Amino acid sequence: MIIGIDVDGVLRNFDKACIEVISKRTKIKEINVEEWALHKRYKVANDMFDIYRCIFIEQSYDVFVNAEPYEGVKEVLPLLADWAERYGNRICAITTQVYMEAKKYTIEWLTNLQDEVCNVFDDIIFTDKKYLYVDILLDDNLKNLEEARKYGKIAVAMARPYNRLWTGISVLNLKGFYNFLRQRGWEYE
């Protein structure tokens, strides 16, 4: 079985990193936690401020390399790695990074994470998630979850305010996802 785990919003606290870099450059007037799209999520004082340029070009190192993993990620990854190895499953980190710097820094972030805790990912995949060859997808993006389900994948949402309309399976954190996998009985020996 191939398990795909999204990076931003699931493993890496992209939102916190974005808030930190945007706040250094301009005042954030409002954060709409129910919006996934960056230009709708962060309302800034300067109307001319380009959020995408700041995050993906000018401050991309701080956003993509210096971002923290979500709480519990470092503790659960070794459990997932052990489970996958024991039962012949593969785990892939999956992300849709369109900017070259973001791709490069995402690889660096995942490498640093694996160096610190364990080597869990069989592959790092940069793709539009509707074309995934995975059996299970853990993601925070509602569109990606709906596409995965439409194509017969098991789609599991990492519960976030912006995907509250998801009607399928959801978990609160990576430990919840690990428990979901184990409870489903996908352990073959």
Tab-separated table of C-alpha atoms in Angstrom:
chain	number	residue	atom	x	y	z
A	1	MET	CA	0.000	0.000	0.000
A	2	ILE	CA	1.237	3.493	-0.812
A	3	ILE	CA	0.444	6.273	1.626
A	4	GLY	CA	0.811	9.884	0.482
A	5	ILE	CA	1.300	12.550	3.134
A	6	ASP	CA	1.019	16.212	2.204
A	7	VAL	CA	3.762	18.510	3.498
A	8	ASP	CA	2.338	22.013	4.072
A	9	GLY	CA	-0.590	22.061	6.461
A	10	VAL	CA	0.062	18.463	7.535
A	11	LEU	CA	3.738	18.080	8.417
A	12	ARG	CA	5.126	21.612	8.109
A	13	ASN	CA	3.439	24.538	9.869
A	14	PHE	CA	3.292	26.660	6.728
A	15	ASP	CA	0.703	29.025	8.180
A	16	LYS	CA	2.829	29.996	11.169
A	17	ALA	CA	5.878	30.524	8.944
A	18	CYS	CA	3.850	32.721	6.554
A	19	ILE	CA	2.541	34.852	9.400
A	20	GLU	CA	6.084	35.350	10.704
A	21	VAL	CA	7.552	36.492	7.367
A	22	ILE	CA	4.586	38.650	6.359
A	23	SER	CA	4.587	40.350	9.784
A	24	LYS	CA	8.219	41.357	9.276
A	25	ARG	CA	7.286	43.183	6.057
A	26	THR	CA	3.836	44.653	6.697
A	27	LYS	CA	1.033	44.717	9.230
A	28	ILE	CA	-1.475	41.872	9.069
A	29	LYS	CA	-4.931	43.348	9.662
A	30	GLU	CA	-6.827	40.080	9.684
A	31	ILE	CA	-6.321	36.346	9.300
A	32	ASN	CA	-9.283	34.422	7.951
A	33	VAL	CA	-8.578	30.882	9.168
A	34	GLU	CA	-11.451	29.515	7.086
A	35	GLU	CA	-9.716	30.431	3.815
A	36	TRP	CA	-7.045	28.230	2.265
A	37	ALA	CA	-5.906	30.633	-0.500
A	38	LEU	CA	-3.168	32.950	0.784
A	39	HIS	CA	-4.532	36.153	-0.764
A	40	LYS	CA	-7.887	35.525	0.944
A	41	ARG	CA	-6.396	34.230	4.189
A	42	TYR	CA	-4.150	37.188	5.064
A	43	LYS	CA	-5.482	40.744	4.874
A	44	VAL	CA	-2.582	43.187	5.087
A	45	ALA	CA	-2.399	46.940	5.710
A	46	ASN	CA	-0.543	47.693	2.484
A	47	ASP	CA	-2.751	46.985	-0.542
A	48	MET	CA	0.320	46.951	-2.810
A	49	PHE	CA	2.023	44.215	-0.772
A	50	ASP	CA	2.408	41.033	-2.822
A	51	ILE	CA	1.905	38.109	-0.442
A	52	TYR	CA	2.896	35.496	-3.021
A	53	ARG	CA	6.118	37.311	-3.936
A	54	CYS	CA	7.024	37.647	-0.263
A	55	ILE	CA	6.380	33.974	0.574
A	56	PHE	CA	7.534	32.182	-2.564
A	57	ILE	CA	10.399	34.417	-3.720
A	58	GLU	CA	11.733	36.989	-1.281
A	59	GLN	CA	11.318	35.072	1.994
A	60	SER	CA	11.071	31.530	0.682
A	61	TYR	CA	14.021	30.218	2.706
A	62	ASP	CA	12.443	31.374	5.966
A	63	VAL	CA	9.057	29.960	5.013
A	64	PHE	CA	10.139	26.631	3.571
A	65	VAL	CA	13.325	25.714	5.464
A	66	ASN	CA	12.903	27.421	8.829
A	67	ALA	CA	9.251	26.464	9.325
A	68	GLU	CA	8.550	24.222	12.277
A	69	PRO	CA	6.876	20.848	11.974
A	70	TYR	CA	3.489	20.603	13.624
A	71	GLU	CA	3.424	19.370	17.191
A	72	GLY	CA	3.884	15.606	17.405
A	73	VAL	CA	5.282	15.127	13.885
A	74	LYS	CA	8.794	14.286	15.097
A	75	GLU	CA	7.439	11.747	17.579
A	76	VAL	CA	5.051	10.027	15.158
A	77	LEU	CA	7.279	9.753	12.066
A	78	PRO	CA	9.402	6.948	13.593
A	79	LEU	CA	6.188	5.046	14.418
A	80	LEU	CA	4.970	5.453	10.826
A	81	ALA	CA	8.362	4.375	9.458
A	82	ASP	CA	8.382	1.279	11.642
A	83	TRP	CA	4.787	0.418	10.705
A	84	ALA	CA	5.482	0.861	6.984
A	85	GLU	CA	8.625	-1.275	7.069
A	86	ARG	CA	7.039	-4.002	9.169
A	87	TYR	CA	4.002	-4.400	6.924
A	88	GLY	CA	5.458	-3.625	3.504
A	89	ASN	CA	3.838	-0.223	2.993
A	90	ARG	CA	5.424	2.807	1.340
A	91	ILE	CA	5.164	6.380	2.576
A	92	CYS	CA	5.613	9.311	0.218
A	93	ALA	CA	5.824	13.012	1.030
A	94	ILE	CA	3.671	14.846	-1.477
A	95	THR	CA	3.501	18.539	-2.277
A	96	THR	CA	2.488	20.862	-5.076
A	97	GLN	CA	5.285	23.433	-5.198
A	98	VAL	CA	5.381	25.353	-8.461
A	99	TYR	CA	8.320	27.644	-7.674
A	100	MET	CA	11.804	26.138	-8.029
A	101	GLU	CA	13.031	27.722	-4.782
A	102	ALA	CA	10.066	26.288	-2.880
A	103	LYS	CA	10.806	22.826	-4.308
A	104	LYS	CA	14.483	23.057	-3.396
A	105	TYR	CA	13.740	24.306	0.119
A	106	THR	CA	11.019	21.697	0.660
A	107	ILE	CA	13.525	18.958	-0.151
A	108	GLU	CA	15.955	20.582	2.303
A	109	TRP	CA	13.264	20.779	5.007
A	110	LEU	CA	12.246	17.132	4.552
A	111	THR	CA	15.900	16.036	4.520
A	112	ASN	CA	16.580	17.948	7.742
A	113	LEU	CA	13.470	16.436	9.341
A	114	GLN	CA	14.443	12.903	8.343
A	115	ASP	CA	18.044	13.447	9.485
A	116	GLU	CA	16.713	14.527	12.871
A	117	VAL	CA	14.131	11.800	13.483
A	118	CYS	CA	14.259	8.926	10.974
A	119	ASN	CA	14.197	8.103	7.283
A	120	VAL	CA	10.470	7.636	6.700
A	121	PHE	CA	9.760	8.748	3.127
A	122	ASP	CA	10.334	6.354	0.245
A	123	ASP	CA	9.790	9.218	-2.201
A	124	ILE	CA	9.243	12.962	-2.305
A	125	ILE	CA	6.702	13.717	-5.003
A	126	PHE	CA	5.987	17.122	-6.529
A	127	THR	CA	2.757	16.848	-8.474
A	128	ASP	CA	-0.807	17.929	-8.980
A	129	LYS	CA	-2.393	15.623	-6.426
A	130	LYS	CA	-5.219	14.408	-8.632
A	131	TYR	CA	-2.655	12.382	-10.612
A	132	LEU	CA	-1.328	10.531	-7.595
A	133	TYR	CA	-0.647	6.839	-7.572
A	134	VAL	CA	-1.352	6.376	-3.881
A	135	ASP	CA	-3.869	4.284	-2.025
A	136	ILE	CA	-4.344	6.733	0.843
A	137	LEU	CA	-3.869	10.507	0.854
A	138	LEU	CA	-3.528	12.605	4.014
A	139	ASP	CA	-4.019	16.254	3.041
A	140	ASP	CA	-5.444	19.513	4.366
A	141	ASN	CA	-6.672	20.944	1.047
A	142	LEU	CA	-10.366	20.321	0.423
A	143	LYS	CA	-9.939	20.259	-3.372
A	144	ASN	CA	-7.175	17.649	-3.147
A	145	LEU	CA	-9.245	15.492	-0.800
A	146	GLU	CA	-12.273	15.639	-3.096
A	147	GLU	CA	-10.152	14.766	-6.156
A	148	ALA	CA	-8.545	11.816	-4.349
A	149	ARG	CA	-11.921	10.463	-3.296
A	150	LYS	CA	-13.319	10.988	-6.825
A	151	TYR	CA	-10.525	8.783	-8.204
A	152	GLY	CA	-11.126	5.999	-5.682
A	153	LYS	CA	-8.414	6.836	-3.172
A	154	ILE	CA	-8.935	6.793	0.568
A	155	ALA	CA	-8.821	10.497	1.421
A	156	VAL	CA	-8.122	11.563	4.990
A	157	ALA	CA	-8.297	15.216	5.995
A	158	MET	CA	-5.901	16.784	8.452
A	159	ALA	CA	-8.611	18.811	10.186
A	160	ARG	CA	-8.131	22.529	9.649
A	161	PRO	CA	-10.699	25.369	9.804
A	162	TYR	CA	-10.551	25.829	6.025
A	163	ASN	CA	-11.559	22.216	5.289
A	164	ARG	CA	-14.470	22.090	7.743
A	165	LEU	CA	-16.861	21.188	4.896
A	166	TRP	CA	-15.094	17.852	4.321
A	167	THR	CA	-17.566	15.002	4.853
A	168	GLY	CA	-15.064	12.166	4.810
A	169	ILE	CA	-12.552	10.812	7.294
A	170	SER	CA	-10.550	13.383	9.226
A	171	VAL	CA	-7.894	13.324	11.925
A	172	LEU	CA	-6.669	16.027	14.284
A	173	ASN	CA	-2.953	15.292	13.994
A	174	LEU	CA	-0.387	12.838	12.641
A	175	LYS	CA	-0.825	10.558	15.663
A	176	GLY	CA	-4.511	10.337	14.783
A	177	PHE	CA	-3.586	9.324	11.235
A	178	TYR	CA	-1.161	6.673	12.506
A	179	ASN	CA	-3.908	5.282	14.769
A	180	PHE	CA	-6.359	5.340	11.849
A	181	LEU	CA	-3.971	3.237	9.745
A	182	ARG	CA	-3.443	0.729	12.550
A	183	GLN	CA	-7.143	0.482	13.435
A	184	ARG	CA	-8.086	-0.245	9.839
A	185	GLY	CA	-6.072	-3.449	10.021
A	186	TRP	CA	-3.653	-2.638	7.204
A	187	GLU	CA	-0.963	-4.668	8.851
A	188	TYR	CA	-0.044	-7.681	6.796
A	189	GLU	CA	2.619	-10.141	7.817
